[in-house]
């Protein structure tokens, strides 16, 4: 009598071994390569709130106005690479009187920026005509696999990083994320030539001091992808006469300008979709492959060892 392995047992053993090899490859090789910032991004986020702004036509600060901040982020695929992502950012601030703004130059405030970041770490990469030169760990997004700690968030108006501390979990449109909060104390950020009377000076023209503060920054971030699903800011921009200790003119002031509901829903949908894909590659598929591989390998090994008993010298059925 001799034992021979059946074709089925060999197939089961082979598939089982393949799945056992595939599982760690998905978790340790494929998933890390999937955690990279996209190159072809094209998104628009909209903030709305109430506040005060300086109306140049009326030459005075208007209070209780509706304010809208619109930010568009577009990826420059041609200038990007496998290692770094180049994103061009346009941000406009508008009261109702300048909406809809056919030309961003008509906005109350309009800035353009060029952000270059490491696609894996989200750290700044200083190349490719970046503007401004920035530092920190987070701005347009957070790094992948966000931790419950303080992050250095880049505030472009301040021109420096701001510590945002982890402040617990928060649901946005039913989707749970990590909440980070912080404030910015009044800080001088530059100068601007204005008529002296505007800031209480007797001189005809003065270099007024520009001051900036932020009543409160609140960001809710998807843990796996680092995508911001909710953002709230409280900017305050003022002018002071040279050497002055008090604000003379309020250029912009709002306690709360936040993502609109439509923007929240869009950001949540994108975060959920990207997070689900990463979870599939990094957790669900590897665990499933490992579990099924163990079962198939065990069954295949058992069948190979057990084999089929066939008498010595007995041939198979004749044709």
XYZ file of C-alpha atoms in Angstrom:
319
model
C 0.000 0.000 0.000
C 1.225 3.601 -0.719
C -0.180 7.051 -0.201
C -0.475 9.685 -2.926
C -1.524 13.319 -2.561
C -4.685 14.293 -4.404
C -4.634 17.283 -6.784
C -7.224 19.003 -4.573
C -5.002 18.802 -1.501
C -2.077 20.317 -3.400
C -4.269 23.130 -4.739
C -5.623 23.911 -1.279
C -2.117 23.895 0.199
C -0.780 26.123 -2.596
C -3.595 28.659 -2.330
C -3.278 28.709 1.452
C 0.467 29.390 1.322
C -0.098 32.107 -1.308
C -2.663 33.875 0.907
C -0.358 33.640 3.926
C 2.389 35.329 1.897
C -0.041 37.890 0.461
C -1.372 39.037 3.858
C 1.836 40.651 5.182
C 2.623 42.054 1.735
C -0.684 43.937 1.748
C -0.141 45.263 5.264
C 3.580 46.052 5.094
C 4.194 46.815 1.419
C 1.003 47.819 -0.411
C -0.690 49.909 2.316
C 2.322 52.178 3.046
C 2.558 52.921 -0.674
C -1.132 53.750 -0.780
C -0.736 56.318 2.015
C 0.413 59.199 -0.161
C -1.122 62.618 -0.803
C -2.842 62.798 -4.209
C -1.333 64.748 -7.096
C -4.478 65.523 -9.092
C -6.477 67.094 -6.265
C -9.104 69.695 -7.212
C -11.322 70.696 -4.295
C -13.233 73.746 -3.109
C -14.073 74.386 0.545
C -16.365 77.182 1.684
C -16.496 78.857 5.114
C -19.328 81.132 6.221
C -19.902 83.308 9.264
C -20.685 86.783 10.529
C -18.311 89.535 11.493
C -16.882 92.949 10.748
C -14.816 94.179 7.821
C -13.375 97.471 6.621
C -15.423 98.865 3.729
C -13.084 100.941 1.552
C -16.021 102.653 -0.154
C -17.483 103.857 3.130
C -14.040 104.224 4.744
C -15.293 102.598 7.911
C -15.716 99.219 9.555
C -19.040 97.532 8.854
C -20.273 95.245 11.635
C -22.611 92.239 11.571
C -21.845 91.408 7.950
C -22.087 87.997 6.310
C -18.607 86.786 5.399
C -17.588 83.984 3.048
C -14.162 82.399 2.676
C -13.622 80.294 -0.437
C -10.547 78.134 -0.859
C -9.666 76.161 -3.984
C -6.836 73.630 -4.016
C -5.521 72.278 -7.319
C -2.680 69.839 -7.775
C 0.099 70.662 -10.235
C 0.695 67.173 -11.593
C 3.449 68.279 -13.982
C 5.611 69.745 -11.202
C 4.835 66.993 -8.680
C 6.722 63.713 -8.348
C 6.471 60.347 -6.642
C 8.001 61.933 -3.526
C 6.365 65.363 -3.283
C 3.016 66.947 -4.131
C 2.635 70.488 -5.464
C -0.699 72.146 -4.704
C -1.751 75.632 -5.813
C -4.119 77.322 -3.367
C -6.402 80.295 -3.956
C -8.237 81.855 -0.984
C -10.706 84.742 -1.129
C -12.617 86.543 1.612
C -15.867 88.235 0.601
C -18.741 90.120 2.187
C -22.079 89.754 0.428
C -21.441 92.893 -1.662
C -18.606 91.218 -3.606
C -20.387 87.908 -4.216
C -20.469 86.287 -6.644
C -16.937 87.448 -7.430
C -16.321 87.077 -11.152
C -12.743 88.200 -10.552
C -10.957 87.339 -7.274
C -9.286 90.751 -7.422
C -12.704 92.178 -6.516
C -12.720 90.287 -3.226
C -12.118 91.900 0.135
C -8.994 89.780 0.411
C -7.417 87.372 -2.082
C -4.243 85.340 -1.676
C -2.517 82.707 -3.786
C -0.128 80.130 -2.395
C 1.915 77.209 -3.660
C 2.363 74.371 -1.216
C 4.929 71.602 -1.690
C 4.789 68.692 0.744
C 6.239 65.227 1.198
C 3.507 62.880 0.000
C 4.039 60.437 2.862
C 4.774 62.621 5.883
C 2.970 65.868 4.896
C 6.135 67.757 5.881
C 7.065 70.827 3.799
C 9.436 70.386 0.870
C 11.253 73.599 -0.013
C 11.355 73.538 -3.775
C 9.327 74.091 -6.931
C 8.620 77.822 -6.366
C 6.822 77.248 -3.074
C 5.013 80.284 -1.669
C 5.158 81.032 1.187
C 8.085 79.339 2.894
C 6.274 77.351 5.565
C 6.957 74.894 8.345
C 4.944 72.662 10.648
C 3.050 69.410 10.364
C -0.414 70.430 9.229
C -2.131 73.012 7.075
C -4.323 71.821 4.228
C -4.369 68.372 5.821
C -2.797 66.410 8.660
C -0.381 63.480 8.257
C -1.785 59.999 7.796
C -2.623 58.073 10.992
C -3.321 61.143 13.128
C -2.307 60.789 16.763
C -3.917 62.155 19.910
C -1.268 64.798 20.574
C -0.456 68.439 19.862
C 0.350 69.294 16.224
C 2.116 72.343 14.790
C -0.389 73.966 12.427
C 0.850 76.573 9.943
C -1.058 79.863 10.085
C -0.247 81.713 6.875
C -1.584 85.062 8.117
C 0.622 84.817 11.199
C 3.547 83.505 9.179
C 4.381 80.942 11.859
C 3.174 77.685 13.378
C 0.478 77.486 16.033
C 0.162 74.559 18.473
C -3.175 72.809 18.142
C -3.871 70.469 21.037
C -5.945 67.313 20.873
C -9.312 68.101 22.460
C -11.203 64.830 22.211
C -13.423 63.275 19.574
C -16.225 65.002 17.674
C -18.803 63.863 15.128
C -19.321 65.838 11.935
C -22.341 64.857 9.869
C -22.350 61.572 11.813
C -18.666 60.874 11.079
C -16.265 60.797 14.023
C -12.916 62.558 13.888
C -10.195 63.915 16.160
C -10.746 67.497 17.354
C -7.852 69.952 17.607
C -8.091 73.474 19.028
C -5.911 76.523 19.568
C -5.797 80.323 19.593
C -3.458 83.034 18.337
C -2.600 86.012 20.546
C -2.472 89.458 18.950
C 0.803 89.646 17.033
C 2.330 92.270 14.783
C 2.628 90.823 11.284
C 3.786 93.769 9.163
C 3.182 97.371 8.164
C 0.993 99.188 5.665
C 1.096 102.772 4.436
C -2.219 104.507 5.153
C -3.474 108.066 5.733
C -2.451 109.107 9.230
C -5.955 110.149 10.248
C -7.122 106.585 9.702
C -5.133 105.392 12.716
C -5.273 108.581 14.791
C -1.986 110.124 13.690
C -1.473 113.762 12.713
C 0.940 112.810 9.917
C -0.467 112.753 6.390
C 0.867 109.241 5.710
C 2.148 106.656 8.187
C 3.333 103.074 8.153
C 0.559 101.620 10.262
C 1.241 98.374 12.074
C -0.740 95.323 10.986
C -1.827 93.088 13.843
C -3.388 89.650 13.699
C -5.079 87.364 16.210
C -7.354 84.356 16.058
C -10.185 83.961 18.576
C -10.139 80.212 18.078
C -9.135 77.504 15.617
C -11.038 74.236 15.623
C -10.250 71.409 13.223
C -11.854 67.960 13.116
C -9.656 65.457 11.332
C -10.135 61.949 9.969
C -7.755 59.684 11.869
C -6.630 57.434 9.025
C -6.235 59.928 6.157
C -5.586 63.244 7.933
C -8.304 64.937 5.879
C -9.968 67.909 7.597
C -13.733 67.296 7.723
C -14.571 70.420 9.730
C -12.749 73.718 10.132
C -13.613 76.796 12.152
C -11.533 79.953 12.522
C -11.933 83.321 14.266
C -9.624 85.785 12.478
C -9.053 89.353 13.674
C -6.932 91.737 11.583
C -6.398 95.327 12.713
C -4.261 98.421 12.190
C -2.468 100.408 14.877
C -0.586 103.652 14.612
C 3.201 103.214 14.841
C 4.065 102.201 18.388
C 0.394 102.139 19.388
C -0.904 99.712 21.985
C -4.536 99.716 20.877
C -6.280 98.751 17.655
C -7.235 101.839 15.658
C -8.978 100.175 12.700
C -10.614 96.758 12.385
C -9.945 95.290 8.940
C -11.562 91.916 9.596
C -13.023 90.363 12.721
C -15.155 87.286 13.234
C -15.651 84.985 16.192
C -16.638 82.082 13.966
C -16.243 81.365 10.261
C -16.784 77.662 9.627
C -17.252 75.042 6.922
C -20.704 75.196 5.393
C -22.892 72.116 5.760
C -22.353 71.290 2.071
C -18.571 71.441 2.511
C -18.773 69.280 5.633
C -20.744 66.618 3.762
C -18.306 66.647 0.844
C -15.254 66.389 3.114
C -16.822 63.598 5.156
C -17.672 61.621 2.008
C -14.104 61.968 0.704
C -12.610 61.016 4.069
C -14.899 58.018 4.466
C -14.132 56.765 0.954
C -10.345 57.153 1.267
C -10.305 55.755 4.798
C -12.332 52.705 3.743
C -9.894 51.960 0.934
C -6.896 52.198 3.229
C -8.619 50.021 5.813
C -9.389 47.421 3.145
C -5.762 47.254 2.013
C -4.191 47.589 5.452
C -6.550 45.621 7.711
C -9.550 43.857 6.185
C -7.798 42.197 3.238
C -4.649 41.124 5.161
C -6.664 39.678 8.055
C -9.044 37.933 5.668
C -6.184 36.571 3.577
C -4.310 35.386 6.671
C -7.376 33.713 8.163
C -8.438 31.981 4.959
C -4.844 31.088 4.172
C -4.416 29.345 7.524
C -7.589 27.334 7.021
C -6.746 26.305 3.453
C -3.135 25.521 4.303
C -4.200 23.404 7.278
C -6.790 21.482 5.262
C -4.381 21.045 2.356
C -1.599 19.832 4.649
C -3.955 17.389 6.348
C -5.069 15.954 3.005
C -1.495 15.712 1.725
C -0.361 13.896 4.856
C -3.408 11.638 4.867
C -3.256 11.007 1.124
C -5.212 8.355 -0.741
C -4.456 4.753 0.059
C -3.844 2.687 -3.094
C -2.682 -1.010 -3.205
C 0.863 -1.589 -4.541
C 0.944 -2.627 -8.199
C -2.679 -1.703 -8.835
C -2.997 0.579 -11.808
C -5.695 3.072 -12.322
C -8.743 2.338 -14.457
C -7.941 1.483 -18.071
C -9.111 3.728 -20.878
